[in-house]
Tab-separated table of C-alpha atoms in Angstrom:
chain	number	residue	atom	x	y	z
A	1115	UNK	CA	161.574	-9.590	87.954
A	1116	UNK	CA	164.543	-10.996	89.119
A	1117	UNK	CA	164.245	-9.193	92.616
A	1118	UNK	CA	160.258	-10.985	92.680
A	1119	UNK	CA	162.188	-14.367	91.749
A	1120	UNK	CA	164.515	-13.899	94.808
A	1121	UNK	CA	161.613	-13.308	97.113
A	1122	UNK	CA	159.376	-15.719	96.575
A	1123	UNK	CA	162.906	-17.638	96.522
A	1124	UNK	CA	163.335	-16.565	99.998
A	1125	UNK	CA	159.730	-17.070	100.846
A	1126	UNK	CA	160.136	-20.327	99.310
A	1127	UNK	CA	163.381	-21.793	101.901
A	1128	UNK	CA	161.861	-19.726	104.547
A	1129	UNK	CA	158.796	-21.055	104.787
A	1130	UNK	CA	160.325	-25.252	103.711
A	1131	UNK	CA	162.775	-24.576	106.755
A	1132	UNK	CA	159.892	-23.556	109.129
A	1133	UNK	CA	157.299	-27.257	108.285
A	1134	UNK	CA	160.611	-28.315	108.941
A	1135	UNK	CA	161.098	-27.018	112.138
A	1136	UNK	CA	157.484	-27.452	113.100
A	1137	UNK	CA	157.380	-31.113	112.450
A	1138	UNK	CA	160.491	-31.883	114.579
A	1139	UNK	CA	159.085	-29.828	117.367
A	1140	UNK	CA	155.700	-31.819	117.039
A	1141	UNK	CA	157.343	-35.531	116.586
A	1142	UNK	CA	159.239	-34.498	119.944
A	1143	UNK	CA	156.359	-33.495	121.377
A	1144	UNK	CA	153.809	-36.139	119.503
A	1145	UNK	CA	152.364	-37.236	122.814
A	1146	UNK	CA	151.252	-33.968	123.084
A	1147	UNK	CA	150.152	-33.436	119.672
A	1148	UNK	CA	148.196	-37.058	118.762
A	1149	UNK	CA	144.741	-36.107	119.853
A	1150	UNK	CA	144.502	-33.548	117.121
A	1151	UNK	CA	147.083	-35.174	114.300
A	1152	UNK	CA	145.400	-37.859	114.553
A	1153	UNK	CA	142.295	-36.965	112.816
A	1154	UNK	CA	143.821	-34.875	110.256
A	1155	UNK	CA	145.993	-38.242	108.558
A	1156	UNK	CA	142.957	-39.681	108.774
A	1157	UNK	CA	141.191	-37.094	106.695
A	1158	UNK	CA	144.124	-36.908	104.539
A	1159	UNK	CA	144.298	-40.770	104.001
A	1160	UNK	CA	140.148	-40.721	103.256
A	1161	UNK	CA	140.636	-37.542	100.776
A	1162	UNK	CA	143.995	-39.466	98.742
A	1163	UNK	CA	141.482	-42.958	99.080
A	1164	UNK	CA	138.303	-41.235	97.352
A	1165	UNK	CA	139.651	-38.992	95.492
A	1166	UNK	CA	139.449	-41.286	92.598
A	1167	UNK	CA	136.296	-41.886	92.667
A	1168	UNK	CA	135.583	-38.687	92.801
A	1169	UNK	CA	137.661	-37.780	89.907
A	1170	UNK	CA	135.355	-40.635	88.103
A	1171	UNK	CA	132.002	-39.247	88.770
A	1172	UNK	CA	133.692	-36.015	87.651
A	1173	UNK	CA	133.796	-36.994	84.540
A	1174	UNK	CA	130.850	-37.850	83.925
A	1175	UNK	CA	129.934	-34.477	84.063
A	1176	UNK	CA	128.980	-34.960	88.246
A	1177	UNK	CA	129.676	-31.438	89.957
A	1178	UNK	CA	132.424	-32.048	92.529
A	1179	UNK	CA	130.595	-31.946	95.843
A	1180	UNK	CA	127.524	-34.267	95.106
A	1181	UNK	CA	130.382	-36.077	93.647
A	1182	UNK	CA	132.143	-36.457	97.040
A	1183	UNK	CA	128.438	-36.681	98.544
A	1184	UNK	CA	127.633	-39.597	96.945
A	1185	UNK	CA	130.706	-41.232	98.110
A	1186	UNK	CA	130.531	-40.402	101.715
A	1187	UNK	CA	126.577	-41.684	101.127
A	1188	UNK	CA	128.280	-45.261	99.537
A	1189	UNK	CA	130.677	-44.914	102.201
A	1190	UNK	CA	128.528	-44.518	105.563
A	1191	UNK	CA	126.132	-47.083	103.493
A	1192	UNK	CA	128.928	-50.345	103.506
A	1193	UNK	CA	129.773	-49.240	107.032
A	1194	UNK	CA	125.921	-49.566	108.020
A	1195	UNK	CA	126.026	-52.975	106.298
A	1196	UNK	CA	129.351	-54.038	107.739
A	1197	UNK	CA	127.939	-52.816	110.999
A	1198	UNK	CA	124.869	-55.395	110.783
A	1199	UNK	CA	126.833	-58.168	109.903
A	1200	UNK	CA	130.167	-58.764	110.363
A	1201	UNK	CA	131.301	-56.407	113.440
A	1202	UNK	CA	129.159	-58.682	115.498
A	1203	UNK	CA	130.994	-62.078	113.855
A	1204	UNK	CA	134.709	-60.259	114.848
A	1205	UNK	CA	133.514	-58.581	118.262
A	1206	UNK	CA	132.744	-62.245	119.018
A	1207	UNK	CA	135.496	-63.908	117.584
A	1208	UNK	CA	137.546	-61.172	119.163
A	1209	UNK	CA	135.632	-61.506	122.895
A	1210	UNK	CA	136.065	-64.827	122.434
A	1211	UNK	CA	139.423	-66.097	121.675
A	1212	UNK	CA	140.984	-63.361	124.236
A	1213	UNK	CA	138.900	-64.838	126.928
A	1214	UNK	CA	140.093	-68.215	125.973
A	1215	UNK	CA	143.805	-67.191	125.409
A	1216	UNK	CA	144.906	-67.928	129.167
A	1217	UNK	CA	143.639	-71.435	128.764
A	1218	UNK	CA	145.658	-72.221	125.429
A	1219	UNK	CA	148.743	-70.593	127.774
A	1220	UNK	CA	147.792	-73.236	129.792
A	1221	UNK	CA	147.734	-76.195	126.954
A	1222	UNK	CA	150.822	-75.074	125.728
A	1223	UNK	CA	152.745	-75.133	128.840
A	1224	UNK	CA	151.484	-79.175	129.587
A	1225	UNK	CA	152.183	-79.606	126.493
A	1226	UNK	CA	155.762	-78.987	126.168
A	1227	UNK	CA	156.259	-80.444	130.087
A	1228	UNK	CA	155.506	-83.559	128.491
A	1229	UNK	CA	157.574	-82.616	126.398
A	1230	UNK	CA	160.500	-81.802	128.577
A	1231	UNK	CA	159.669	-85.242	131.157
A	1232	UNK	CA	159.589	-87.380	127.816
A	1233	UNK	CA	163.353	-85.553	126.986
A	1234	UNK	CA	165.058	-86.277	130.553
A	1235	UNK	CA	164.237	-89.119	131.023
A	1236	UNK	CA	165.625	-90.850	127.424
A	1237	UNK	CA	168.167	-92.128	127.033
A	1238	UNK	CA	169.747	-89.107	124.985
A	1239	UNK	CA	173.182	-87.656	126.587
A	1240	UNK	CA	173.284	-85.404	129.112
A	1241	UNK	CA	174.457	-82.824	126.717
A	1242	UNK	CA	171.788	-83.160	124.175
A	1243	UNK	CA	168.993	-83.284	126.999
A	1244	UNK	CA	170.099	-80.187	128.530
A	1245	UNK	CA	170.625	-78.523	125.023
A	1246	UNK	CA	167.236	-79.622	123.812
A	1247	UNK	CA	165.716	-78.718	127.275
A	1248	UNK	CA	167.220	-75.212	127.564
A	1249	UNK	CA	165.226	-74.988	123.773
A	1250	UNK	CA	161.993	-76.041	125.284
A	1251	UNK	CA	162.121	-73.850	128.334
A	1252	UNK	CA	163.229	-70.270	125.240
A	1253	UNK	CA	159.792	-71.825	123.610
A	1254	UNK	CA	157.736	-71.929	126.056
A	1255	UNK	CA	158.245	-68.446	127.333
A	1256	UNK	CA	158.191	-67.205	123.802
A	1257	UNK	CA	155.831	-68.792	123.315
A	1258	UNK	CA	153.354	-67.156	126.570
A	1259	UNK	CA	155.026	-64.130	126.133
A	1260	UNK	CA	153.151	-64.111	122.582
A	1261	UNK	CA	150.047	-64.789	124.079
A	1262	UNK	CA	150.447	-61.556	126.334
A	1263	UNK	CA	151.390	-59.577	124.336
A	1264	UNK	CA	148.278	-60.067	122.044
A	1265	UNK	CA	146.225	-59.956	125.587
A	1266	UNK	CA	147.618	-56.701	126.306
A	1267	UNK	CA	147.336	-55.475	122.235
A	1268	UNK	CA	143.378	-56.557	122.108
A	1269	UNK	CA	142.437	-55.599	125.439
A	1270	UNK	CA	144.191	-51.752	124.680
A	1271	UNK	CA	142.218	-51.986	121.293
A	1272	UNK	CA	138.422	-52.891	122.992
A	1273	UNK	CA	139.359	-49.885	125.482
A	1274	UNK	CA	140.726	-47.488	122.587
A	1275	UNK	CA	137.837	-48.407	120.089
A	1276	UNK	CA	135.392	-45.299	121.518
A	1277	UNK	CA	138.838	-42.595	120.728
A	1278	UNK	CA	138.722	-44.374	117.347
A	1279	UNK	CA	135.288	-44.300	116.263
A	1280	UNK	CA	135.640	-40.217	117.469
A	1281	UNK	CA	139.411	-39.965	115.055
A	1282	UNK	CA	137.438	-41.242	112.131
A	1283	UNK	CA	134.208	-39.388	112.611
A	1284	UNK	CA	136.564	-36.411	112.888
A	1285	UNK	CA	138.570	-37.707	109.919
A	1286	UNK	CA	135.592	-38.484	107.822
A	1287	UNK	CA	134.634	-34.118	108.146
A	1288	UNK	CA	138.429	-33.298	107.342
A	1289	UNK	CA	138.723	-35.303	104.708
A	1290	UNK	CA	135.521	-33.656	103.071
A	1291	UNK	CA	136.417	-30.283	103.198
A	1292	UNK	CA	139.881	-31.383	101.790
A	1293	UNK	CA	138.511	-32.984	98.529
A	1294	UNK	CA	136.205	-30.602	98.093
A	1295	UNK	CA	139.117	-27.263	97.960
A	1296	UNK	CA	141.517	-30.079	96.180
A	1297	UNK	CA	142.002	-27.780	93.902
A	1298	UNK	CA	142.331	-24.983	96.039
A	1299	UNK	CA	145.323	-26.136	97.746
A	1300	UNK	CA	146.881	-27.547	94.904
A	1301	UNK	CA	146.881	-23.910	93.473
A	1302	UNK	CA	148.583	-22.536	96.929
A	1303	UNK	CA	150.930	-25.108	96.525
A	1304	UNK	CA	152.324	-24.639	93.882
A	1305	UNK	CA	152.566	-21.176	94.259
A	1306	UNK	CA	154.900	-21.643	97.360
A	1307	UNK	CA	157.442	-23.218	94.590
A	1308	UNK	CA	159.245	-20.985	92.917
A	1309	UNK	CA	158.624	-20.729	89.045
A	1310	UNK	CA	161.964	-22.041	87.775
A	1311	UNK	CA	161.411	-25.314	89.440
A	1312	UNK	CA	156.992	-25.586	89.376
A	1313	UNK	CA	157.216	-27.839	86.499
A	1314	UNK	CA	159.591	-30.401	88.597
A	1315	UNK	CA	157.834	-29.901	91.728
A	1316	UNK	CA	154.778	-30.650	89.612
A	1317	UNK	CA	155.954	-33.376	87.498
A	1318	UNK	CA	157.744	-35.130	90.755
A	1319	UNK	CA	154.756	-35.062	92.922
A	1320	UNK	CA	151.698	-36.973	89.913
A	1321	UNK	CA	154.948	-39.407	90.148
A	1322	UNK	CA	154.423	-39.641	93.284
A	1323	UNK	CA	150.827	-39.656	93.144
A	1324	UNK	CA	150.654	-42.455	90.426
A	1325	UNK	CA	152.696	-44.405	92.218
A	1326	UNK	CA	151.711	-44.149	96.144
A	1327	UNK	CA	148.160	-44.721	95.244
A	1328	UNK	CA	149.002	-48.067	92.997
A	1329	UNK	CA	150.665	-49.358	95.404
A	1330	UNK	CA	148.143	-48.613	98.203
A	1331	UNK	CA	144.690	-49.138	97.386
A	1332	UNK	CA	146.351	-52.181	95.037
A	1333	UNK	CA	147.728	-53.102	98.816
A	1334	UNK	CA	144.503	-52.912	100.374
A	1335	UNK	CA	142.296	-54.682	97.341
A	1336	UNK	CA	145.551	-57.634	97.205
A	1337	UNK	CA	144.595	-57.407	101.959
A	1338	UNK	CA	140.971	-57.522	102.064
A	1339	UNK	CA	141.028	-60.809	98.919
A	1340	UNK	CA	143.266	-62.869	100.599
A	1341	UNK	CA	141.732	-62.015	103.806
A	1342	UNK	CA	138.272	-63.689	101.838
A	1343	UNK	CA	140.659	-66.501	100.908
A	1344	UNK	CA	142.285	-67.130	104.020
A	1345	UNK	CA	138.658	-66.899	105.698
A	1346	UNK	CA	137.331	-69.510	103.106
A	1347	UNK	CA	140.069	-71.714	104.161
A	1348	UNK	CA	139.925	-71.883	107.547
A	1349	UNK	CA	135.947	-72.832	107.452
A	1350	UNK	CA	136.498	-75.431	105.537
A	1351	UNK	CA	139.472	-77.121	107.493
A	1352	UNK	CA	137.430	-76.071	110.888
A	1353	UNK	CA	139.955	-74.198	112.201
A	1354	UNK	CA	138.330	-71.873	115.323
A	1355	UNK	CA	137.604	-68.885	115.388
A	1356	UNK	CA	138.272	-68.680	110.911
A	1357	UNK	CA	136.774	-65.327	110.209
A	1358	UNK	CA	138.852	-63.095	113.462
A	1359	UNK	CA	142.158	-65.188	112.501
A	1360	UNK	CA	141.856	-64.325	108.001
A	1361	UNK	CA	141.312	-61.470	108.709
A	1362	UNK	CA	144.530	-60.635	110.115
A	1363	UNK	CA	146.230	-63.044	107.984
A	1364	UNK	CA	144.600	-60.604	105.470
A	1365	UNK	CA	145.818	-57.362	106.926
A	1366	UNK	CA	149.196	-58.849	107.529
A	1367	UNK	CA	149.727	-59.611	104.083
A	1368	UNK	CA	149.752	-55.644	103.675
A	1369	UNK	CA	153.743	-56.342	105.138
A	1370	UNK	CA	156.120	-57.400	102.181
A	1371	UNK	CA	158.088	-60.610	102.316
A	1372	UNK	CA	157.317	-61.362	106.350
A	1373	UNK	CA	153.428	-60.346	106.286
A	1374	UNK	CA	152.105	-63.860	105.046
A	1375	UNK	CA	154.265	-65.823	107.681
A	1376	UNK	CA	152.918	-63.337	110.729
A	1377	UNK	CA	149.161	-64.074	109.423
A	1378	UNK	CA	150.150	-67.581	110.061
A	1379	UNK	CA	151.400	-67.690	112.718
A	1380	UNK	CA	147.947	-67.433	115.262
A	1381	UNK	CA	146.412	-69.431	112.947
A	1382	UNK	CA	148.256	-72.467	112.949
A	1383	UNK	CA	148.939	-72.526	117.241
A	1384	UNK	CA	145.081	-72.236	117.130
A	1385	UNK	CA	144.984	-75.610	114.557
A	1386	UNK	CA	147.786	-77.107	116.415
A	1387	UNK	CA	146.041	-77.409	119.589
A	1388	UNK	CA	142.993	-79.792	117.936
A	1389	UNK	CA	145.540	-81.558	116.226
A	1390	UNK	CA	148.588	-81.584	114.076
A	1391	UNK	CA	147.016	-82.967	111.292
A	1392	UNK	CA	144.676	-79.980	111.562
A	1393	UNK	CA	147.841	-77.340	111.518
A	1394	UNK	CA	149.163	-78.878	108.825
A	1395	UNK	CA	146.300	-77.897	106.641
A	1396	UNK	CA	146.676	-74.466	108.136
A	1397	UNK	CA	149.913	-74.426	107.401
A	1398	UNK	CA	148.723	-75.835	104.196
A	1399	UNK	CA	146.649	-73.174	103.400
A	1400	UNK	CA	148.385	-70.033	103.718
A	1401	UNK	CA	150.970	-71.743	101.503
A	1402	UNK	CA	148.739	-72.367	98.587
A	1403	UNK	CA	146.524	-69.169	99.233
A	1404	UNK	CA	150.014	-67.165	98.771
A	1405	UNK	CA	150.764	-68.825	95.942
A	1406	UNK	CA	147.188	-67.521	94.480
A	1407	UNK	CA	148.416	-64.655	95.483
A	1408	UNK	CA	152.071	-64.614	93.164
A	1409	UNK	CA	150.404	-66.061	90.390
A	1410	UNK	CA	147.541	-64.326	89.674
A	1411	UNK	CA	146.079	-61.594	92.437
A	1412	UNK	CA	149.066	-59.347	92.604
A	1413	UNK	CA	150.006	-59.221	89.140
A	1414	UNK	CA	146.737	-58.979	87.663
A	1415	UNK	CA	145.885	-56.078	90.768
A	1416	UNK	CA	149.177	-54.296	90.825
A	1417	UNK	CA	149.247	-52.237	87.696
A	1418	UNK	CA	152.272	-50.334	88.899
A	1419	UNK	CA	154.962	-51.430	90.755
A	1420	UNK	CA	157.349	-50.012	92.977
A	1421	UNK	CA	161.029	-50.733	90.903
A	1422	UNK	CA	162.836	-51.637	94.095
A	1423	UNK	CA	165.147	-54.683	93.905
A	1424	UNK	CA	163.822	-57.371	96.054
A	1425	UNK	CA	166.637	-57.147	99.291
A	1426	UNK	CA	166.048	-53.186	98.925
A	1427	UNK	CA	162.710	-54.029	100.303
A	1428	UNK	CA	163.803	-56.805	102.851
A	1429	UNK	CA	166.277	-53.916	104.126
A	1430	UNK	CA	163.798	-50.916	104.350
A	1431	UNK	CA	160.787	-52.983	106.095
A	1432	UNK	CA	163.714	-54.914	108.551
A	1433	UNK	CA	164.834	-51.137	109.611
A	1434	UNK	CA	161.305	-49.816	109.279
A	1435	UNK	CA	159.960	-52.492	111.678
A	1436	UNK	CA	163.086	-51.647	113.849
A	1437	UNK	CA	162.294	-47.903	114.067
A	1438	UNK	CA	158.339	-47.400	114.297
A	1439	UNK	CA	156.486	-50.974	114.437
A	1440	UNK	CA	154.230	-52.094	112.962
A	1441	UNK	CA	153.574	-48.705	111.069
A	1442	UNK	CA	157.302	-48.652	109.985
A	1443	UNK	CA	157.028	-52.217	107.945
A	1444	UNK	CA	153.925	-50.894	106.480
A	1445	UNK	CA	154.873	-47.417	105.429
A	1446	UNK	CA	158.538	-48.521	104.614
A	1447	UNK	CA	158.037	-49.212	100.888
A	1448	UNK	CA	156.080	-46.647	99.774
A	1449	UNK	CA	158.462	-44.072	101.702
A	1450	UNK	CA	160.738	-45.911	99.901
A	1451	UNK	CA	159.662	-45.293	96.674
A	1452	UNK	CA	158.821	-41.737	97.641
A	1453	UNK	CA	162.296	-41.140	98.103
A	1454	UNK	CA	163.575	-42.897	94.789
A	1455	UNK	CA	161.718	-40.683	93.349
A	1456	UNK	CA	162.771	-37.465	94.134
A	1457	UNK	CA	166.229	-38.593	94.499
A	1458	UNK	CA	166.126	-39.379	90.509
A	1459	UNK	CA	164.672	-36.275	89.675
A	1460	UNK	CA	166.904	-34.549	92.209
A	1461	UNK	CA	170.015	-36.571	90.674
A	1462	UNK	CA	168.351	-35.216	86.924
A	1463	UNK	CA	168.651	-31.720	87.525
A	1464	UNK	CA	171.848	-32.261	89.048
A	1465	UNK	CA	173.727	-34.118	85.652
């Protein structure tokens, strides 16, 4: 028995080392592995998000394979509705917005130039004029860079839409097989863990699953609700491209603390070109929606908390963003929460 346990422990650590080594090699050559990895990542995410729904149908006596088929048919139906009603509106908004970005850039440039001229001919001290003009030129350069970056990103997204659709289709197929044989994968994973650690590993995985699933599902629901409220608010005050701007605001809200500000910038910038009053109303829309989110939506939907201090959340979000960009901003909090759970379990075992 002792030899058998030693053998299993050796196999476990060997597999873990090989897995980490393979992950590191894949990371170094991520550009080459991207086309293979992305469908599996999408498939794993699909399986993770749909598994609770499959479980609900299973508890009602429906076989697992049939429950998966029903959920997939519902997803296909929802996708068809989106393609029919929402995608044309989104595409029209994005196309018109992209085509107008150069004009918006020119409008802001003219606006800043007029303000710069008024400062130059004012009676302000020379030193003050130089500081103000320097700040204006810096702001203008930043705005132009923002518009160009948005244009480049949007065009890149449109060009890669077919690749994205292919990854989603492959991911759905992979997700189906993951959902279908989920118990098999769980059993195989448990066997690889040495018996004396198995209970701790299973309980830790359960805690991580509850934490991450609550966080992801809650954030997606909150993003959808926030997006709808912002679309309604921006439409009421007459901001152009309210649908796509509200959609951007909802998606940006997934990023803790900084998301609402990031999502508000494009809407306020476009509203300002119509009038300063409309820009102020746009700011008011985002502030009101954020207050509703903080007071009502998030407390009701996010039944599970990540249990992290706000300062820690701000730190990991900034660190994740600086290291991995947008993906780092979005994943910083759940990854830190997972590390916290694992670290707590290790400390409990040691102490």
